[in-house]
Short mmCIF file of C-alpha atoms and ligand atoms in Angstrom, two decimals:
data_model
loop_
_atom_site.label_atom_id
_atom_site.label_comp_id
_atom_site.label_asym_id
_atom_site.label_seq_id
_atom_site.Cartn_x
_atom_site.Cartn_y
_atom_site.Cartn_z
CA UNK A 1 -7.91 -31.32 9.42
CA UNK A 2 -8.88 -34.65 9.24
CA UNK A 3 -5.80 -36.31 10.32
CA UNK A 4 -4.71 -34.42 13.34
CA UNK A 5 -7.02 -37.27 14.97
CA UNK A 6 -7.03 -40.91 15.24
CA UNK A 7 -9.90 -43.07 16.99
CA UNK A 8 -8.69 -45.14 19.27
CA UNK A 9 -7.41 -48.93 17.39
CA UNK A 10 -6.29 -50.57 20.87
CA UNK A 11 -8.09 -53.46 22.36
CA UNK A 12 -9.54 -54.07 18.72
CA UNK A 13 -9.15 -56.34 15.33
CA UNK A 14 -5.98 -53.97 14.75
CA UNK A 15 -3.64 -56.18 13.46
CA UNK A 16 -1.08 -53.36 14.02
CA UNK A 17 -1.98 -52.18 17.51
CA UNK A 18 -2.32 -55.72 18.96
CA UNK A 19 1.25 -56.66 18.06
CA UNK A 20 2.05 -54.95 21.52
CA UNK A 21 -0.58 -54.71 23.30
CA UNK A 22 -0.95 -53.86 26.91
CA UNK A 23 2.92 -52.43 26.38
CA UNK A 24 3.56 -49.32 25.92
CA UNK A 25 5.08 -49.22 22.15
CA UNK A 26 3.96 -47.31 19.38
CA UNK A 27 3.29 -49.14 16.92
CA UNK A 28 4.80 -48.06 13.37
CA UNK A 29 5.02 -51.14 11.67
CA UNK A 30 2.70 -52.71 9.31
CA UNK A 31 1.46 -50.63 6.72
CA UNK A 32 -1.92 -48.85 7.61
CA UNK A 33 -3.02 -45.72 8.25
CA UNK A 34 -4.79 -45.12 11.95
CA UNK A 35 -7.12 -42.98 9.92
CA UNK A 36 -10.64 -43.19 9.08
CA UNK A 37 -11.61 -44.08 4.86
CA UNK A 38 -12.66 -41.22 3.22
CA UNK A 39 -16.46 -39.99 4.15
CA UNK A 40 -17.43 -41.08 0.65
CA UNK A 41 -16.17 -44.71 1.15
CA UNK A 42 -18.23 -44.97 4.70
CA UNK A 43 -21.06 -43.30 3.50
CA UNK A 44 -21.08 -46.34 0.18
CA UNK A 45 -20.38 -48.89 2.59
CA UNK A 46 -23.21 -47.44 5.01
CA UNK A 47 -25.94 -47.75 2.24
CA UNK A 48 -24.82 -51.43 1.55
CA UNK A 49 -25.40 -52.29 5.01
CA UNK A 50 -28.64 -51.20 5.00
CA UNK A 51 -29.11 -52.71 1.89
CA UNK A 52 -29.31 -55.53 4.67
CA UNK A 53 -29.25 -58.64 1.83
CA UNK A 54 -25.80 -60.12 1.74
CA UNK A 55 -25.98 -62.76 -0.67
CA UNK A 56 -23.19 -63.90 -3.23
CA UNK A 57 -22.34 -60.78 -4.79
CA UNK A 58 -21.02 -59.96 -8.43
CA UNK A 59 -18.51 -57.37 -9.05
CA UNK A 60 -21.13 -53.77 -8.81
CA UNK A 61 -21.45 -52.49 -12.35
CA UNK A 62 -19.79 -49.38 -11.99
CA UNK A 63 -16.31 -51.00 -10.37
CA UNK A 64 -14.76 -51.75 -13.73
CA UNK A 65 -15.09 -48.04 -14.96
CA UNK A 66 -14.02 -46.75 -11.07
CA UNK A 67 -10.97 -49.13 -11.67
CA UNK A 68 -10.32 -47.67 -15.21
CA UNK A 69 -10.66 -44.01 -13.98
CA UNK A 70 -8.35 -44.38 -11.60
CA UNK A 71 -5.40 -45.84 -14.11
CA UNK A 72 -6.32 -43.37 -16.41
CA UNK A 73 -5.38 -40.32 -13.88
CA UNK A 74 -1.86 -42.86 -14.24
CA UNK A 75 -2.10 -42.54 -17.81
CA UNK A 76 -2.57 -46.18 -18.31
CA UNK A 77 -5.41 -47.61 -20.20
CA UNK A 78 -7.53 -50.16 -18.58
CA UNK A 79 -10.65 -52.27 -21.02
CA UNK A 80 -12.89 -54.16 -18.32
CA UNK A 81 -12.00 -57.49 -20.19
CA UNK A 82 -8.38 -56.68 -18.63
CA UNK A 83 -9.21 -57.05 -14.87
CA UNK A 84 -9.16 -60.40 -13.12
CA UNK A 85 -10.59 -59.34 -9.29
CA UNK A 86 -8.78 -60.32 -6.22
CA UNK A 87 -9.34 -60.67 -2.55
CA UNK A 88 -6.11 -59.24 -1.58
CA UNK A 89 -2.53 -58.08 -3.57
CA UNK A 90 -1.02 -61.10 -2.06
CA UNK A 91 -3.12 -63.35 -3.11
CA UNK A 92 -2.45 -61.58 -6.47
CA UNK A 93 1.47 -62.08 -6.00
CA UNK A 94 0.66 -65.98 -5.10
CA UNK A 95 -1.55 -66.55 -7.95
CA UNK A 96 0.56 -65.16 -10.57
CA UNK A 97 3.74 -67.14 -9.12
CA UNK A 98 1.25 -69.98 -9.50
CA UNK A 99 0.29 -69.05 -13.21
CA UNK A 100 3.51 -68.43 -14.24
CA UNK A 101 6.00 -69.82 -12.66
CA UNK A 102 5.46 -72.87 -10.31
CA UNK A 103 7.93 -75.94 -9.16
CA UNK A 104 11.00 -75.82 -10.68
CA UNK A 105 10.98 -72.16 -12.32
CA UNK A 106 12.60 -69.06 -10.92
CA UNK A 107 11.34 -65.98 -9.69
CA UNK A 108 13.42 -62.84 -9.38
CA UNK A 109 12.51 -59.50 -7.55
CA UNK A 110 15.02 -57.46 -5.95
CA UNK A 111 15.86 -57.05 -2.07
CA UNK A 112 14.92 -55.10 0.17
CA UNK A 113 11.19 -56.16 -1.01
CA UNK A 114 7.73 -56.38 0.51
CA UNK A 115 7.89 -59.52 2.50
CA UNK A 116 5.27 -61.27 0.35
CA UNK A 117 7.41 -61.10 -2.77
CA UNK A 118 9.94 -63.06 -0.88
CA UNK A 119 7.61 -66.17 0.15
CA UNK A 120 5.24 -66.15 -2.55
CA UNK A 121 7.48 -67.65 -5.38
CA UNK A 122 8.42 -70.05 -2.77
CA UNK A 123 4.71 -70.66 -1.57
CA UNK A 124 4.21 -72.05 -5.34
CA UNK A 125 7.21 -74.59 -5.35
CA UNK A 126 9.30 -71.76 -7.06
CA UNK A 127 12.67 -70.31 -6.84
CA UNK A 128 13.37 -67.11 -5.73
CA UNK A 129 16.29 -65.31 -6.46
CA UNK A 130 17.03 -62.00 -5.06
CA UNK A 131 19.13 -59.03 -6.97
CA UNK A 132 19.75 -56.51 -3.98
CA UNK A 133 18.93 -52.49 -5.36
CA UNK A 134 22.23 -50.82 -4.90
CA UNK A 135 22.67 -47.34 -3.80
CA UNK A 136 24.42 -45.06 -6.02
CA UNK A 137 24.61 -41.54 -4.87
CA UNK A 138 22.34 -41.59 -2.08
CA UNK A 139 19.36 -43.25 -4.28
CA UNK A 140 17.80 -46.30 -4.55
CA UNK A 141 18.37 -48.05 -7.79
CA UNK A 142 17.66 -51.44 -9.79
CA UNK A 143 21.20 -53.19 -10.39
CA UNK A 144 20.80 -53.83 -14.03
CA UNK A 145 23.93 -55.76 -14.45
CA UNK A 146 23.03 -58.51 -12.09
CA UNK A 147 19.30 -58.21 -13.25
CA UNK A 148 20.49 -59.14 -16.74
CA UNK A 149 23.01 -61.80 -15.50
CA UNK A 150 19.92 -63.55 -13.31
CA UNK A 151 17.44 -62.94 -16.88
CA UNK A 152 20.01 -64.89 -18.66
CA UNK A 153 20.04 -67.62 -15.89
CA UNK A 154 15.97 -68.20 -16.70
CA UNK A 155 13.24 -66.66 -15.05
CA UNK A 156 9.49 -67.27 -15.60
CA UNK A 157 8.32 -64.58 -13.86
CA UNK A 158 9.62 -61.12 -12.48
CA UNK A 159 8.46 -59.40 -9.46
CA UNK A 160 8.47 -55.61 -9.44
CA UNK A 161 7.20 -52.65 -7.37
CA UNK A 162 6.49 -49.33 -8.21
CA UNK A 163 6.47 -47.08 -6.13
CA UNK A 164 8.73 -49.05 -4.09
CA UNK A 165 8.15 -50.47 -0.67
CA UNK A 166 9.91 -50.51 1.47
CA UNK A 167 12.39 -47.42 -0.20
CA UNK A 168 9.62 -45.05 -1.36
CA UNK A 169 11.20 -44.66 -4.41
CA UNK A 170 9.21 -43.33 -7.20
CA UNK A 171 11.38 -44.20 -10.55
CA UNK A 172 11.38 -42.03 -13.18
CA UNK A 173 10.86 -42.71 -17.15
CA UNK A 174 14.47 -42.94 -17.80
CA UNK A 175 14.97 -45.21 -15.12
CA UNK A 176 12.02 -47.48 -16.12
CA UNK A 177 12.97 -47.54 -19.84
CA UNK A 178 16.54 -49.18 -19.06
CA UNK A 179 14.38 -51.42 -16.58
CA UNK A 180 12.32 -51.86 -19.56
CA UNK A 181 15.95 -52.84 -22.00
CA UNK A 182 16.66 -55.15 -19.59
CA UNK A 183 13.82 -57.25 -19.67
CA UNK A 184 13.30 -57.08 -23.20
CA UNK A 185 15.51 -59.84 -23.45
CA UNK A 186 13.91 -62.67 -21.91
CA UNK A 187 10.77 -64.46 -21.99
CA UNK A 188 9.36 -63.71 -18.34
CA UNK A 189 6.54 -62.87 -17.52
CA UNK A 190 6.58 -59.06 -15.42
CA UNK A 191 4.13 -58.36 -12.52
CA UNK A 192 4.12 -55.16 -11.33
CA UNK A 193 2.59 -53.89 -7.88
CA UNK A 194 1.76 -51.02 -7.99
CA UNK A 195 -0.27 -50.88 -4.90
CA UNK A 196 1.47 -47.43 -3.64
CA UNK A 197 0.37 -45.62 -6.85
CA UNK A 198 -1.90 -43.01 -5.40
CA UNK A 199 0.77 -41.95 -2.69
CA UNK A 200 3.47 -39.83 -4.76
CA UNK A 201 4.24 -37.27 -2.49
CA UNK A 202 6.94 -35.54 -3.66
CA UNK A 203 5.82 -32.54 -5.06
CA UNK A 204 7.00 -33.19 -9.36
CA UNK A 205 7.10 -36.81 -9.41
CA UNK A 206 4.35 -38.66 -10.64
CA UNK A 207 3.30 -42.65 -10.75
CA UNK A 208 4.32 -44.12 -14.18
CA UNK A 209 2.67 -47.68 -14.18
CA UNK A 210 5.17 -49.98 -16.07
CA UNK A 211 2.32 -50.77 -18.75
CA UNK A 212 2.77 -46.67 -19.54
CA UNK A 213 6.50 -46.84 -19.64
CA UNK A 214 6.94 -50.15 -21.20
CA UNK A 215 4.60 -50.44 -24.04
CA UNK A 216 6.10 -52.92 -25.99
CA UNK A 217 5.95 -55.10 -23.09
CA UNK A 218 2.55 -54.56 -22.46
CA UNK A 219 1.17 -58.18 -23.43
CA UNK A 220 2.91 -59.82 -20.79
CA UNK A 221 2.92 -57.14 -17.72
CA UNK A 222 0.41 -57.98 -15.50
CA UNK A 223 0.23 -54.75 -13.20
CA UNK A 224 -1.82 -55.00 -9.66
CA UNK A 225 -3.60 -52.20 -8.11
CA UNK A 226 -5.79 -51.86 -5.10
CA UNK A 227 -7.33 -49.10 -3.33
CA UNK A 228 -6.07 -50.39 0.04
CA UNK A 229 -2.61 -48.44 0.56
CA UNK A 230 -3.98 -44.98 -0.42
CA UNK A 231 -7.67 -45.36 1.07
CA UNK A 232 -7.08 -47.48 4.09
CA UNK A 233 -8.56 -50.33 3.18
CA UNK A 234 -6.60 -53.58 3.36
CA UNK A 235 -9.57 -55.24 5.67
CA UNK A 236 -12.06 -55.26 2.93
CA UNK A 237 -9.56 -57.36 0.88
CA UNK A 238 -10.40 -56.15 -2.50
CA UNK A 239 -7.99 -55.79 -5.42
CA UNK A 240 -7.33 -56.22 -8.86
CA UNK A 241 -4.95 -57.78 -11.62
CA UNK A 242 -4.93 -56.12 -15.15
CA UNK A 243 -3.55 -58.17 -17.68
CA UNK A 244 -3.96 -56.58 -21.42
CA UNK A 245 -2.90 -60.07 -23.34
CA UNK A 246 -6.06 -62.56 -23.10
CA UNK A 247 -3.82 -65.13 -22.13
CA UNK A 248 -2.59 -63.73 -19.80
CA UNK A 249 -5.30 -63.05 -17.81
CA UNK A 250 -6.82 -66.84 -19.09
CA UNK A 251 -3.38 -68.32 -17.42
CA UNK A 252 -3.98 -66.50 -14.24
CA UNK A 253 -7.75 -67.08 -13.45
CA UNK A 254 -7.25 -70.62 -14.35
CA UNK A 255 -4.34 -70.12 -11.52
CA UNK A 256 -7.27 -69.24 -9.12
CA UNK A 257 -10.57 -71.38 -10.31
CA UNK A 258 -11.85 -71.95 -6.90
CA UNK A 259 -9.61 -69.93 -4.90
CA UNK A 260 -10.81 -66.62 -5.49
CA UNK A 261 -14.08 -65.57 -4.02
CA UNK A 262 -14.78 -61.69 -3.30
CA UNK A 263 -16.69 -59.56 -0.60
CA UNK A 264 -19.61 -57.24 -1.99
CA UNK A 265 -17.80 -54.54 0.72
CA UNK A 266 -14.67 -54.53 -0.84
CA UNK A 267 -15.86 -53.73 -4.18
CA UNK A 268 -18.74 -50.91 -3.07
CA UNK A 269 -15.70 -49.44 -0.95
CA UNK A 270 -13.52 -49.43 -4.18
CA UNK A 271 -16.04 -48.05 -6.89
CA UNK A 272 -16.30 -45.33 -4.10
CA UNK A 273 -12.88 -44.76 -3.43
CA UNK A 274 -11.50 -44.41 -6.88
CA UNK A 275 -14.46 -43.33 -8.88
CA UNK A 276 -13.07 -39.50 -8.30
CA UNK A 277 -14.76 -37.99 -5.41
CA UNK A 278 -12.01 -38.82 -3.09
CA UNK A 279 -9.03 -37.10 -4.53
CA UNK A 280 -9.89 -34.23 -2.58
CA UNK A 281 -9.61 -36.29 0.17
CA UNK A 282 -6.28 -37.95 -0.92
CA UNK A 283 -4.44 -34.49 -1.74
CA UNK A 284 -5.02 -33.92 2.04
CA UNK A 285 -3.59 -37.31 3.20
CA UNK A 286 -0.54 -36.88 0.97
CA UNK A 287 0.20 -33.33 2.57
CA UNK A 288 -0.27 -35.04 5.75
CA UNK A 289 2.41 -38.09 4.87
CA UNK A 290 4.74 -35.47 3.23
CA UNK A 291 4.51 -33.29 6.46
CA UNK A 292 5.27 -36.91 8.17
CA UNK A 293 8.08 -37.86 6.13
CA UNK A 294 9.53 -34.53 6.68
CA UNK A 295 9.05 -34.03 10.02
CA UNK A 296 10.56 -37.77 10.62
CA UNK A 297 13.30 -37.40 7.96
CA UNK A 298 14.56 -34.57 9.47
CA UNK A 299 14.96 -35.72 13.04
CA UNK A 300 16.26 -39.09 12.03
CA UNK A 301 18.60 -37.62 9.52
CA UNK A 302 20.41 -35.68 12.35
CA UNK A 303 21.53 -39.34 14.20
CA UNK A 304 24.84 -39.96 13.19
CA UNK A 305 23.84 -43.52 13.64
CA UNK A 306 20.96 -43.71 11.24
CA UNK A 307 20.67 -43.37 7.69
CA UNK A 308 17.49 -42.31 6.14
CA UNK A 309 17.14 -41.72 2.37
CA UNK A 310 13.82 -39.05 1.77
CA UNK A 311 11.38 -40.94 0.29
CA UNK A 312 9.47 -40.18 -2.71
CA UNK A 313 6.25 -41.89 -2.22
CA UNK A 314 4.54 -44.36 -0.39
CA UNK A 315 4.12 -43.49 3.73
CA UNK A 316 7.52 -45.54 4.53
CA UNK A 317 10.86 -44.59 5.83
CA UNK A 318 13.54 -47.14 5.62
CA UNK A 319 15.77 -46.52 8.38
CA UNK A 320 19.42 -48.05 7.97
CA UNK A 321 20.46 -49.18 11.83
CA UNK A 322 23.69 -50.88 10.85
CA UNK A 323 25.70 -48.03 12.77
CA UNK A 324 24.22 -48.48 15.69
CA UNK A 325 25.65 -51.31 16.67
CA UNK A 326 22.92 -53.55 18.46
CA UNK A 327 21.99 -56.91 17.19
CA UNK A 328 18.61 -56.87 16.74
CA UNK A 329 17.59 -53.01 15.92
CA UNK A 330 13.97 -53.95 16.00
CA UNK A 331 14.33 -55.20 19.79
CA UNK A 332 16.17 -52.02 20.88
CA UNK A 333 13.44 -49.74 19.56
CA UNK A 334 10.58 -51.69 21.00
CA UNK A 335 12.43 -51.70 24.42
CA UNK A 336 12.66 -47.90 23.55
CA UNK A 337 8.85 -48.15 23.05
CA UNK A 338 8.44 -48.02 19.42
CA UNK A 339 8.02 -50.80 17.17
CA UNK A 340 9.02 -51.05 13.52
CA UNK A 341 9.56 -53.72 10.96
CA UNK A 342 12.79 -55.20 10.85
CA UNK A 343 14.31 -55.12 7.66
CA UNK A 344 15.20 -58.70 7.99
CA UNK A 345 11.70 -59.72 6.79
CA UNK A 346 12.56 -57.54 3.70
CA UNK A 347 15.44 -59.37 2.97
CA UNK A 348 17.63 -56.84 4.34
CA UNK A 349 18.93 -57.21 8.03
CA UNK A 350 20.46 -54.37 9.87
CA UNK A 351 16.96 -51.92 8.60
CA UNK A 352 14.22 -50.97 9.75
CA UNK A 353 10.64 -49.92 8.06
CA UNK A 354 8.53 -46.97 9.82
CA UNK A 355 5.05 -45.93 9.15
CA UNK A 356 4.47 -42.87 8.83
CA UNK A 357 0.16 -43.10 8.70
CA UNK A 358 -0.49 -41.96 12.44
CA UNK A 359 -0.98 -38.14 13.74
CA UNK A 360 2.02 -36.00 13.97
CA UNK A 361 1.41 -35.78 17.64
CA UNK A 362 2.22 -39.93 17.96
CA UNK A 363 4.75 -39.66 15.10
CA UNK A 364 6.71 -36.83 17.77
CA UNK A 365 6.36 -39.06 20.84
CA UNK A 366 7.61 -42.05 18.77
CA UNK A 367 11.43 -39.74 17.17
CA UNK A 368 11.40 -38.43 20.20
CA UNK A 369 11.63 -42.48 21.94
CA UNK A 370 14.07 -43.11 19.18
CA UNK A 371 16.26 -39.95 19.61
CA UNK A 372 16.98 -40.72 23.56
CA UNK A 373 17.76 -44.39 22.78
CA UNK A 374 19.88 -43.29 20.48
CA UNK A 375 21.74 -40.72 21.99
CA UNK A 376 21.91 -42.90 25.32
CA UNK A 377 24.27 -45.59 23.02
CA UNK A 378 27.69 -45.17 24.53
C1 LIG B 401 3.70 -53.42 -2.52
C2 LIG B 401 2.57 -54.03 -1.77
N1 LIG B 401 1.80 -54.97 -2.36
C3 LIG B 401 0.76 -55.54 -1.73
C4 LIG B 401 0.45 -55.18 -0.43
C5 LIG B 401 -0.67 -55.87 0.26
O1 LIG B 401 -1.83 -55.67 -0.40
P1 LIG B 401 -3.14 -56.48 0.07
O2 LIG B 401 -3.47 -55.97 1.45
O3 LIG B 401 -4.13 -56.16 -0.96
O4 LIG B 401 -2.74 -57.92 0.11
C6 LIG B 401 1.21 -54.22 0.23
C7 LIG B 401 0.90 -53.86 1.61
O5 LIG B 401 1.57 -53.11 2.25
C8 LIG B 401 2.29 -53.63 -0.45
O6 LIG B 401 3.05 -52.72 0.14
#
């Protein structure tokens, strides 16, 4: 089992162990795995080292096709005229608030969000206005209504994510195709992340990228993927924005004429990682999250205090702290030696965001932290 171990990430370039370093916290917060890429990825990466010439690099020849294989097990068609490369999804989020939006327009995406979808709009001079999901029988779900209302308001540019972080919601056709109705209506143009697409891990759901669902709003979706989330590899800052309608895509590289430069180990890592030989690989990281989410879900769910919906993908659990009754939630579970994003950075104080990518064995020491701290509230 590959991922009953973790090498040791302390006293490195760890952006998530050095948050609290030389304390003893667990760190459960930003989202990365502590696991090794795939031995496919290293081995790639390996060769390119000893390749030992590291001059400018073009995009390998095989990376548009790896990219287009690994829509296509999404259903969603990809021609390499499409893609627009990026060094990072955020600097995708920023460049397409820059494309299409800019001073004076408005932005919506809905709350709670990946902090980036928050401060990018603004980043570009834009507005950004938040619809909060609402919860309607114990799931996760877009607030049409208000989304329609804010549409009708003006927007240049809508933010979405699917599979949703921080909920780990996966939404489902019918609930994409009203998303779809919605939007119909107005003029903006949609980005969707879909960053999380490769971790679905509840067992009958699958990834449906907007493009797939929404068809007739295909010319101006601009859907981001990456294979950082589901390989582990958000330091070699590669991903990619597909944007079917020429303009589109002319409108957002214009966006990034001398911002965008990309690193040859990104893109050998990603023809490697989604080119197919690491799905086996990937099945056994999502039965590892799912155990995870489970094991975590479970524990959490029996705190009276806590509120934890199951999630259906991504390797998230949004934790709702507002009955505990503490100020700052994030501050009583680092004192309790674990440390987790505070929901406040998702637009959404009073929750907290745990990552589930460590070993079980760290995941148990961590609920088991959180489970005395709780139970020790009077
Ligand atoms: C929805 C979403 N988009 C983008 C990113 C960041 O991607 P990148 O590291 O490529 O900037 C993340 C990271 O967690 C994410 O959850």
């Amino acid at each position: 089992m590959p991922f009953d171990q973790a090498p040791d990430r302390r006293a490195g370039d760890s952006t998530k162990w050095n948050r609290w370093a030389g304390r003893d916290v667990i760190p459960l917060w930003v989202a990365d795995l502590d696991f090794p890429a795939p031995p496919a990825v290293q081995a790639a990466l390996r060769a390119r080292v000893e390749h030992g010439v590291f001059g400018y690099p073009d995009p390998p020849p095989a990376l548009a096709g790896a990219c287009a294989a690994m829509l296509a097990r999404h259903g969603a068609p990809c021609a390499p005229e499409w893609i627009t490369w990026l060094p990072s999804l955020v600097v995708g989020l920023n460049l397409c608030c820059r494309a299409f939006a800019g001073p004076g327009h408005r932005v919506i995406t809905t709350t709670p969000i990946y902090p980036p979808f928050l401060t990018a709009p603004v980043n570009q001079g834009a507005e950004c206005v938040r619809v909060p999901m609402v919860e309607r029988a114990g799931r996760w779900e877009h607030d049409l209504e208000r989304l329609r209302a804010e549409l009708a308001a003006g927007c240049s540019c809508v933010l979405l994510c699917l599979p949703h972080n921080p909920l780990g919601r996966c939404f489902g056709l019918d609930e994409l195709r009203a998303l779809a109705a919605v939007l119909a209506d107005s003029q903006a143009v949609i980005v969707s992340d879909e960053a999380w697409a490769d971790l679905v891990l509840e067992p009958g759901h699958r990834h449906l990228p907007f493009a797939v669902a929404a068809p007739e709003l295909a010319a101006r979706i601009v859907t981001l993927v990456s294979p950082a989330k589901a390989f582990n590899l958000p330091g070699l800052r590669l991903g990619a924005a597909i944007c079917p309608d020429r303009e589109v895509g002319r409108r957002l590289r214009s966006a990034g004429q001398g911002l965008i430069e990309l690193n040859a180990f990104g893109m050998h890592a990603a023809v490697a990682a989604w080119d197919g030989g690491c799905q086996p690989w990937l099945e056994e990281l999502r039965a590892h999250l799912r155990a995870n989410r489970d094991l975590a879900c479970a524990r959490l769910g029996r705190l009276s205090r806590l509120g934890v919906q199951v999630p259906e993908a991504t390797a998230l659990v949004w934790i709702d702290c507002r009955g505990l009754g503490v100020a700052d939630p994030e501050r009583f579970f680092v004192d309790a030696g674990v440390g987790l994003m505070p929901g406040s950075w998702f637009g959404a104080p009073g929750f907290l965001r745990m990552n589930l990518g460590c070993t079980t064995a760290l995941l148990d020491q961590a609920l088991g932290r959180m489970e005395r701290a709780v139970l020790g509230l009077t």
